[in-house]
């Protein structure tokens, strides 16, 4: 089977981390299959996928299309430019796809979801892999609803996203939880020097607490900083903001300068560090005592929660959306009320003063990651869907040749 994956961006967000695991899993479980990946931009994802033996093609999206998002739909000129750019990009995409002659297309990312029904060669299955809520984005929801007849099946990352998709587009979806690389995200391995990375003076005898997230508005940086400011001033704690702005869509992320001035306002300049974008997030997590997830809106899944559990860390996670499906409060992580800095601060106090609890949560978290979020399970579930979709639709020429041989 020749599978073509389509993804708009090449920066490593949660959806890309999930897709990378899927590629690695399918490559291990179906070594005969040919995997190719077409990206709408070049970036760190390109090399990571190439190193797995996936053949990667970059077809850069025009800026007017790449930057388009729901927040821009009020500007008719921008919308028109985005539409023209999308049409011309779609033509080129169709061309490349014809040359690659896939047996199945697996599309991630909203822009690829909408383009894929237009560019797929007739008679081959098209799978949409949806990682985010659509209902809160009226323009995107409408476009998805119009295009949903063109897709054979939809995969979502949680029950919560499945419910959202059904009410926004009436589309049914298969729930497939993400996986993490349990060897890379492991309690054992090198740990980064977070103080050096963030330009803070070296310190001993302190506990380290970190928020590992992109700079999207809803990832809870403000809640995290506020929660740190509510800890007793002499608490031996340092906070770290690990990650940076990675998105192209206009107006979708926080600025580093804004966050730095907030840190100064809270009087946390000597106890909060910014590491910037970190490629090896596992090594960053290993340097922490507590990993915080603080999304203020419901989190569709929350890769970082599972990654931190797999590293054997005590995790405090925001209890909303799909995130609530992946941990049990008080057993393998501690939950807090989304956007509630006081609640997060109380959870931090509880964990900072109880090393036994941190250890218990860490080992239970690792067990959960091993038993529910392993790569072979992900590959098994998705390859089964590929087979079913191929059977549902038709026998493609490549498969017919394979069958004859
Ligand atoms: C998206 C979601 C995030 C999820 C990731 C992988 O980035 O916002 O919650 O963890 O996809 O499914």
Short mmCIF file of C-alpha atoms and ligand atoms in Angstrom, two decimals:
data_model
loop_
_atom_site.label_atom_id
_atom_site.label_comp_id
_atom_site.label_asym_id
_atom_site.label_seq_id
_atom_site.Cartn_x
_atom_site.Cartn_y
_atom_site.Cartn_z
CA UNK A 1 0.00 0.00 0.00
CA UNK A 2 1.26 3.47 -0.86
CA UNK A 3 0.14 5.96 1.75
CA UNK A 4 0.44 9.69 1.35
CA UNK A 5 0.24 11.89 4.45
CA UNK A 6 -0.61 15.58 4.01
CA UNK A 7 0.20 18.16 6.70
CA UNK A 8 0.20 21.96 6.36
CA UNK A 9 3.08 22.87 8.68
CA UNK A 10 6.51 21.54 9.58
CA UNK A 11 6.96 23.02 13.05
CA UNK A 12 6.65 20.47 15.84
CA UNK A 13 3.26 21.11 17.47
CA UNK A 14 1.16 18.38 19.12
CA UNK A 15 -0.41 17.22 15.85
CA UNK A 16 3.01 16.84 14.25
CA UNK A 17 4.34 14.90 17.28
CA UNK A 18 1.33 12.61 16.97
CA UNK A 19 1.83 12.17 13.22
CA UNK A 20 5.51 11.37 13.73
CA UNK A 21 4.58 8.59 16.14
CA UNK A 22 2.06 7.27 13.67
CA UNK A 23 4.63 7.25 10.86
CA UNK A 24 7.14 5.43 13.08
CA UNK A 25 4.49 2.94 14.18
CA UNK A 26 3.21 2.17 10.66
CA UNK A 27 6.77 1.86 9.38
CA UNK A 28 7.51 -0.74 12.11
CA UNK A 29 4.28 -2.70 11.77
CA UNK A 30 3.93 -2.59 7.97
CA UNK A 31 7.47 -2.47 6.61
CA UNK A 32 6.25 -3.26 3.06
CA UNK A 33 4.12 -0.15 2.82
CA UNK A 34 5.51 2.93 1.12
CA UNK A 35 5.03 6.07 3.21
CA UNK A 36 5.32 9.56 1.84
CA UNK A 37 4.59 12.88 3.49
CA UNK A 38 3.74 16.12 1.75
CA UNK A 39 4.26 19.26 3.84
CA UNK A 40 3.00 22.78 3.14
CA UNK A 41 6.17 24.28 4.64
CA UNK A 42 9.71 23.30 5.48
CA UNK A 43 10.84 22.98 9.10
CA UNK A 44 12.07 20.57 11.79
CA UNK A 45 9.38 18.00 10.92
CA UNK A 46 11.00 17.42 7.51
CA UNK A 47 14.23 15.95 8.89
CA UNK A 48 12.46 13.97 11.61
CA UNK A 49 10.15 12.23 9.13
CA UNK A 50 12.97 11.68 6.63
CA UNK A 51 15.06 9.96 9.30
CA UNK A 52 12.23 7.44 9.73
CA UNK A 53 12.56 6.42 6.07
CA UNK A 54 9.49 8.38 4.96
CA UNK A 55 9.90 10.17 1.62
CA UNK A 56 9.15 13.79 2.34
CA UNK A 57 8.06 16.40 -0.22
CA UNK A 58 7.77 20.07 0.60
CA UNK A 59 5.31 22.16 -1.42
CA UNK A 60 5.29 25.56 0.30
CA UNK A 61 1.86 27.13 0.78
CA UNK A 62 1.55 30.73 -0.44
CA UNK A 63 1.71 33.11 2.54
CA UNK A 64 -1.84 34.44 1.94
CA UNK A 65 -3.19 30.91 2.41
CA UNK A 66 -0.77 29.78 5.15
CA UNK A 67 -1.70 32.75 7.36
CA UNK A 68 -5.46 32.45 6.82
CA UNK A 69 -7.48 31.53 9.91
CA UNK A 70 -10.92 32.13 11.44
CA UNK A 71 -9.74 35.39 13.01
CA UNK A 72 -9.13 36.82 9.52
CA UNK A 73 -12.48 36.06 7.96
CA UNK A 74 -13.82 39.53 8.77
CA UNK A 75 -11.43 41.02 6.24
CA UNK A 76 -13.01 40.37 2.80
CA UNK A 77 -9.88 41.31 0.86
CA UNK A 78 -7.71 38.95 2.93
CA UNK A 79 -10.32 36.24 2.47
CA UNK A 80 -10.36 36.69 -1.29
CA UNK A 81 -6.56 36.63 -1.48
CA UNK A 82 -6.52 33.47 0.67
CA UNK A 83 -9.07 31.84 -1.64
CA UNK A 84 -7.11 32.68 -4.80
CA UNK A 85 -3.91 31.39 -3.16
CA UNK A 86 -5.70 28.21 -2.03
CA UNK A 87 -6.96 27.49 -5.55
CA UNK A 88 -3.57 27.92 -7.15
CA UNK A 89 -1.96 25.84 -4.38
CA UNK A 90 -4.62 23.14 -4.81
CA UNK A 91 -3.78 22.85 -8.51
CA UNK A 92 -0.09 22.32 -7.78
CA UNK A 93 -0.90 19.91 -4.98
CA UNK A 94 -3.12 17.83 -7.27
CA UNK A 95 -0.27 17.60 -9.74
CA UNK A 96 2.24 16.35 -7.17
CA UNK A 97 -0.28 13.86 -5.78
CA UNK A 98 -0.97 12.43 -9.25
CA UNK A 99 2.77 11.80 -9.66
CA UNK A 100 3.01 10.10 -6.27
CA UNK A 101 -0.01 7.88 -7.13
CA UNK A 102 -0.99 6.92 -3.57
CA UNK A 103 -3.47 4.17 -2.67
CA UNK A 104 -4.71 6.14 0.32
CA UNK A 105 -4.43 9.72 1.58
CA UNK A 106 -4.26 10.59 5.28
CA UNK A 107 -4.74 14.34 5.81
CA UNK A 108 -4.03 16.26 9.02
CA UNK A 109 -4.52 19.96 9.67
CA UNK A 110 -7.56 21.99 8.71
CA UNK A 111 -6.13 23.41 5.47
CA UNK A 112 -5.29 19.95 4.19
CA UNK A 113 -8.71 18.65 5.26
CA UNK A 114 -10.41 21.21 3.07
CA UNK A 115 -8.07 20.85 0.10
CA UNK A 116 -7.83 17.06 0.12
CA UNK A 117 -11.28 16.20 -1.34
CA UNK A 118 -10.45 18.47 -4.32
CA UNK A 119 -7.05 16.98 -5.00
CA UNK A 120 -7.46 13.29 -4.30
CA UNK A 121 -7.29 11.04 -7.35
CA UNK A 122 -10.66 9.38 -7.96
CA UNK A 123 -11.35 6.07 -6.25
CA UNK A 124 -8.84 6.20 -3.42
CA UNK A 125 -9.78 6.49 0.25
CA UNK A 126 -9.25 9.79 2.03
CA UNK A 127 -8.86 9.79 5.81
CA UNK A 128 -9.10 12.99 7.83
CA UNK A 129 -7.22 13.00 11.11
CA UNK A 130 -8.72 15.77 13.25
CA UNK A 131 -6.78 16.94 16.30
CA UNK A 132 -8.67 20.09 17.29
CA UNK A 133 -12.15 21.34 18.11
CA UNK A 134 -13.97 22.94 15.20
CA UNK A 135 -17.22 24.16 16.74
CA UNK A 136 -15.64 27.27 18.22
CA UNK A 137 -14.39 28.25 14.72
CA UNK A 138 -17.58 28.98 12.76
CA UNK A 139 -15.93 29.57 9.40
CA UNK A 140 -13.77 26.44 9.60
CA UNK A 141 -16.73 24.33 10.80
CA UNK A 142 -18.81 25.38 7.84
CA UNK A 143 -16.02 24.57 5.39
CA UNK A 144 -15.45 21.19 7.02
CA UNK A 145 -19.16 20.38 6.88
CA UNK A 146 -19.28 21.21 3.15
CA UNK A 147 -16.25 19.05 2.46
CA UNK A 148 -16.99 16.14 4.76
CA UNK A 149 -18.75 14.12 2.05
CA UNK A 150 -15.40 13.95 0.24
CA UNK A 151 -13.69 12.08 3.05
CA UNK A 152 -14.04 8.34 3.60
CA UNK A 153 -13.44 8.34 7.34
CA UNK A 154 -12.48 10.73 10.09
CA UNK A 155 -10.16 9.89 12.97
CA UNK A 156 -10.17 12.04 16.12
CA UNK A 157 -7.88 12.08 19.14
CA UNK A 158 -10.51 11.91 21.92
CA UNK A 159 -14.20 11.32 22.68
CA UNK A 160 -14.47 15.01 23.38
CA UNK A 161 -13.29 15.98 19.87
CA UNK A 162 -15.61 13.34 18.37
CA UNK A 163 -18.60 14.95 20.10
CA UNK A 164 -17.56 18.43 18.97
CA UNK A 165 -17.10 17.28 15.37
CA UNK A 166 -20.48 15.53 15.34
CA UNK A 167 -22.33 18.59 16.56
CA UNK A 168 -20.45 21.00 14.26
CA UNK A 169 -20.51 18.95 11.06
CA UNK A 170 -22.73 15.91 11.77
CA UNK A 171 -19.73 13.77 10.86
CA UNK A 172 -19.04 10.55 12.75
CA UNK A 173 -15.45 9.75 13.66
CA UNK A 174 -13.29 6.92 14.96
CA UNK A 175 -11.54 7.70 18.24
CA UNK A 176 -7.87 6.79 18.21
CA UNK A 177 -5.82 8.01 21.15
CA UNK A 178 -2.33 9.29 20.39
CA UNK A 179 0.86 7.49 21.33
CA UNK A 180 4.24 8.66 22.58
CA UNK A 181 7.71 7.30 22.00
CA UNK A 182 8.19 5.43 25.29
CA UNK A 183 11.91 5.10 24.75
CA UNK A 184 12.50 8.77 24.18
CA UNK A 185 10.00 9.90 26.81
CA UNK A 186 11.44 7.84 29.60
CA UNK A 187 12.56 8.53 33.17
CA UNK A 188 16.11 7.60 32.11
CA UNK A 189 18.31 9.76 29.92
CA UNK A 190 20.04 13.12 29.85
CA UNK A 191 18.43 16.18 31.43
CA UNK A 192 18.86 19.73 30.18
CA UNK A 193 20.35 22.50 32.27
CA UNK A 194 17.27 24.70 32.31
CA UNK A 195 18.95 27.49 34.30
CA UNK A 196 21.73 27.85 31.76
CA UNK A 197 19.22 27.72 28.89
CA UNK A 198 17.14 30.49 30.41
CA UNK A 199 19.98 32.65 31.60
CA UNK A 200 19.23 32.17 35.33
CA UNK A 201 21.99 31.83 37.94
CA UNK A 202 22.74 28.20 38.88
CA UNK A 203 20.79 27.02 41.95
CA UNK A 204 20.84 24.00 44.26
CA UNK A 205 18.21 22.70 46.63
CA UNK A 206 15.26 24.02 44.68
CA UNK A 207 12.31 22.32 42.99
CA UNK A 208 11.73 22.95 39.31
CA UNK A 209 8.28 23.39 37.83
CA UNK A 210 7.74 23.82 34.10
CA UNK A 211 5.04 24.60 31.56
CA UNK A 212 5.90 22.85 28.30
CA UNK A 213 3.72 24.34 25.56
CA UNK A 214 3.53 26.23 22.30
CA UNK A 215 2.72 29.94 22.66
CA UNK A 216 -0.93 29.53 21.62
CA UNK A 217 -3.13 31.91 23.67
CA UNK A 218 -5.03 29.12 25.39
CA UNK A 219 -2.04 27.15 26.70
CA UNK A 220 -2.33 28.91 30.07
CA UNK A 221 0.95 30.84 30.40
CA UNK A 222 -0.83 33.59 32.36
CA UNK A 223 -2.46 31.07 34.71
CA UNK A 224 0.90 29.39 35.28
CA UNK A 225 2.68 32.66 36.09
CA UNK A 226 -0.15 33.83 38.34
CA UNK A 227 -0.11 30.47 40.18
CA UNK A 228 3.65 30.82 40.76
CA UNK A 229 3.13 34.34 42.10
CA UNK A 230 0.65 32.94 44.66
CA UNK A 231 3.24 30.61 46.20
CA UNK A 232 4.95 31.85 49.40
CA UNK A 233 7.71 34.29 48.36
CA UNK A 234 10.43 32.21 50.06
CA UNK A 235 9.35 28.89 48.49
CA UNK A 236 12.44 27.15 47.04
CA UNK A 237 10.90 26.90 43.57
CA UNK A 238 11.79 27.95 40.06
CA UNK A 239 9.35 28.07 37.18
CA UNK A 240 10.27 27.56 33.52
CA UNK A 241 8.38 28.40 30.37
CA UNK A 242 9.56 25.84 27.87
CA UNK A 243 8.63 26.45 24.22
CA UNK A 244 8.19 29.37 21.88
CA UNK A 245 6.00 30.91 19.19
CA UNK A 246 5.81 28.44 16.27
CA UNK A 247 2.63 29.27 14.36
CA UNK A 248 2.20 31.21 11.14
CA UNK A 249 -1.54 31.88 11.47
CA UNK A 250 -1.91 35.56 12.32
CA UNK A 251 -3.00 36.57 15.83
CA UNK A 252 -2.85 33.05 17.19
CA UNK A 253 -0.05 33.28 19.72
CA UNK A 254 1.48 35.11 22.68
CA UNK A 255 4.64 37.19 22.41
CA UNK A 256 7.77 36.49 24.42
CA UNK A 257 8.05 40.17 25.31
CA UNK A 258 4.51 40.24 26.70
CA UNK A 259 5.23 37.23 28.90
CA UNK A 260 8.52 38.65 30.12
CA UNK A 261 6.87 41.88 31.21
CA UNK A 262 4.21 39.88 33.04
CA UNK A 263 6.99 38.03 34.89
CA UNK A 264 8.50 41.37 35.92
CA UNK A 265 5.10 42.65 37.07
CA UNK A 266 4.72 39.61 39.32
CA UNK A 267 8.25 40.17 40.71
CA UNK A 268 9.31 36.73 39.43
CA UNK A 269 12.27 37.82 37.28
CA UNK A 270 14.79 35.80 39.34
CA UNK A 271 12.67 32.71 39.71
CA UNK A 272 11.11 32.24 36.26
CA UNK A 273 13.14 31.36 33.17
CA UNK A 274 12.30 31.20 29.47
CA UNK A 275 14.16 28.45 27.65
CA UNK A 276 12.81 29.28 24.16
CA UNK A 277 11.96 26.47 21.75
CA UNK A 278 13.45 23.17 22.91
CA UNK A 279 13.72 20.27 20.51
CA UNK A 280 14.43 17.61 23.13
CA UNK A 281 11.40 18.13 25.36
CA UNK A 282 12.00 14.77 27.06
CA UNK A 283 15.36 16.03 28.36
CA UNK A 284 13.66 19.26 29.48
CA UNK A 285 10.98 17.30 31.34
CA UNK A 286 13.58 15.12 33.05
CA UNK A 287 15.11 18.30 34.50
CA UNK A 288 11.79 19.20 36.15
CA UNK A 289 10.21 17.97 39.38
CA UNK A 290 6.69 18.88 38.28
CA UNK A 291 5.33 19.30 34.75
CA UNK A 292 2.36 21.64 34.45
CA UNK A 293 -0.28 21.61 31.74
CA UNK A 294 -2.48 24.69 32.14
CA UNK A 295 -4.70 25.03 29.05
CA UNK A 296 -7.48 27.50 29.73
CA UNK A 297 -9.84 26.08 27.09
CA UNK A 298 -10.71 22.39 26.82
CA UNK A 299 -7.64 20.55 25.50
CA UNK A 300 -8.48 18.18 22.60
CA UNK A 301 -5.98 15.60 23.84
CA UNK A 302 -2.81 16.99 25.46
CA UNK A 303 0.33 15.22 24.19
CA UNK A 304 2.43 16.93 26.81
CA UNK A 305 0.48 15.26 29.63
CA UNK A 306 1.22 11.77 28.32
CA UNK A 307 4.82 12.67 27.46
CA UNK A 308 5.43 13.88 31.01
CA UNK A 309 3.72 10.81 32.50
CA UNK A 310 5.95 8.64 30.29
CA UNK A 311 8.99 10.48 31.71
CA UNK A 312 7.81 9.41 35.18
CA UNK A 313 7.11 12.99 36.27
CA UNK A 314 4.48 14.30 38.63
CA UNK A 315 2.02 16.12 36.38
CA UNK A 316 -0.59 18.76 37.16
CA UNK A 317 -3.04 18.99 34.26
CA UNK A 318 -5.98 21.16 33.39
CA UNK A 319 -9.21 19.17 33.65
CA UNK A 320 -11.08 19.95 30.48
CA UNK A 321 -11.92 18.33 27.15
CA UNK A 322 -10.04 15.25 25.96
CA UNK A 323 -7.34 15.76 28.60
CA UNK A 324 -9.75 14.33 31.19
CA UNK A 325 -9.84 11.06 29.22
CA UNK A 326 -6.11 10.41 29.57
CA UNK A 327 -5.43 10.65 33.30
CA UNK A 328 -7.17 9.79 36.55
CA UNK A 329 -7.10 12.67 38.99
CA UNK A 330 -5.03 11.86 42.06
CA UNK A 331 -3.82 8.52 40.64
CA UNK A 332 -1.46 9.19 37.73
CA UNK A 333 -1.67 13.02 37.65
CA UNK A 334 -3.34 15.82 39.60
CA UNK A 335 -6.11 17.79 37.94
CA UNK A 336 -6.85 21.48 38.37
CA UNK A 337 -9.69 23.69 37.25
CA UNK A 338 -8.90 25.29 33.84
CA UNK A 339 -7.82 28.97 34.08
CA UNK A 340 -8.02 28.89 37.91
CA UNK A 341 -4.62 30.13 39.12
CA UNK A 342 -5.52 29.64 42.78
CA UNK A 343 -6.48 26.02 42.22
CA UNK A 344 -3.27 25.42 40.26
CA UNK A 345 -1.25 27.13 42.97
CA UNK A 346 -2.84 24.91 45.66
CA UNK A 347 -2.05 21.79 43.61
CA UNK A 348 1.54 23.04 43.27
CA UNK A 349 1.81 23.63 47.05
CA UNK A 350 0.50 20.13 47.73
CA UNK A 351 3.01 18.50 45.39
CA UNK A 352 5.97 20.70 46.30
CA UNK A 353 5.64 19.67 49.94
CA UNK A 354 5.15 15.94 49.33
CA UNK A 355 8.01 14.12 47.58
CA UNK A 356 6.30 10.75 48.20
CA UNK A 357 3.23 11.88 46.26
CA UNK A 358 5.42 13.14 43.42
CA UNK A 359 7.10 9.74 43.20
CA UNK A 360 3.83 7.80 43.35
CA UNK A 361 2.24 9.93 40.62
CA UNK A 362 5.36 9.61 38.48
CA UNK A 363 5.45 5.82 38.58
CA UNK A 364 1.70 5.48 38.05
CA UNK A 365 1.96 7.92 35.12
CA UNK A 366 4.68 5.84 33.49
CA UNK A 367 2.51 2.71 33.86
CA UNK A 368 -0.46 4.47 32.23
CA UNK A 369 1.71 5.66 29.33
CA UNK A 370 3.08 2.14 28.81
CA UNK A 371 -0.29 0.42 28.93
CA UNK A 372 -2.42 2.89 26.95
CA UNK A 373 -0.31 5.20 24.84
CA UNK A 374 2.22 2.93 23.16
CA UNK A 375 3.14 3.15 19.50
CA UNK A 376 2.19 -0.42 18.41
CA UNK A 377 -1.41 0.12 19.61
CA UNK A 378 -1.67 3.34 17.58
CA UNK A 379 -0.27 1.68 14.45
CA UNK A 380 -2.59 -1.33 14.85
CA UNK A 381 -5.72 0.80 15.16
CA UNK A 382 -4.88 3.11 12.27
CA UNK A 383 -3.69 0.41 9.86
CA UNK A 384 -6.91 -1.47 10.56
CA UNK A 385 -8.84 1.66 9.52
CA UNK A 386 -6.74 1.94 6.35
CA UNK A 387 -7.60 -1.64 5.43
CA UNK A 388 -11.29 -1.16 6.12
CA UNK A 389 -11.42 2.07 4.11
CA UNK A 390 -9.64 0.44 1.18
CA UNK A 391 -12.06 -2.48 1.25
CA UNK A 392 -15.05 -0.14 1.54
CA UNK A 393 -14.11 1.85 -1.51
CA UNK A 394 -12.50 -0.11 -4.28
CA UNK A 395 -9.40 -1.98 -5.35
CA UNK A 396 -6.88 0.54 -6.63
CA UNK A 397 -4.59 -0.28 -9.55
CA UNK A 398 -1.47 -0.63 -7.36
CA UNK A 399 -3.27 -2.99 -5.01
CA UNK A 400 -4.67 -4.98 -7.91
CA UNK A 401 -1.15 -5.46 -9.25
CA UNK A 402 0.04 -6.50 -5.77
CA UNK A 403 -2.82 -8.98 -5.51
CA UNK A 404 -2.01 -10.47 -8.95
CA UNK A 405 1.60 -11.01 -7.89
C1 LIG B 1 -3.53 19.26 18.73
C2 LIG B 1 -4.38 19.43 19.99
C3 LIG B 1 -3.72 18.80 21.20
C4 LIG B 1 -3.31 17.37 20.88
C5 LIG B 1 -2.52 17.28 19.59
C6 LIG B 1 -2.27 15.83 19.19
O1 LIG B 1 -2.37 20.01 18.82
O2 LIG B 1 -4.61 20.81 20.25
O3 LIG B 1 -4.60 18.78 22.29
O4 LIG B 1 -2.56 16.84 21.94
O5 LIG B 1 -3.21 17.89 18.54
O6 LIG B 1 -3.47 15.13 18.99
#
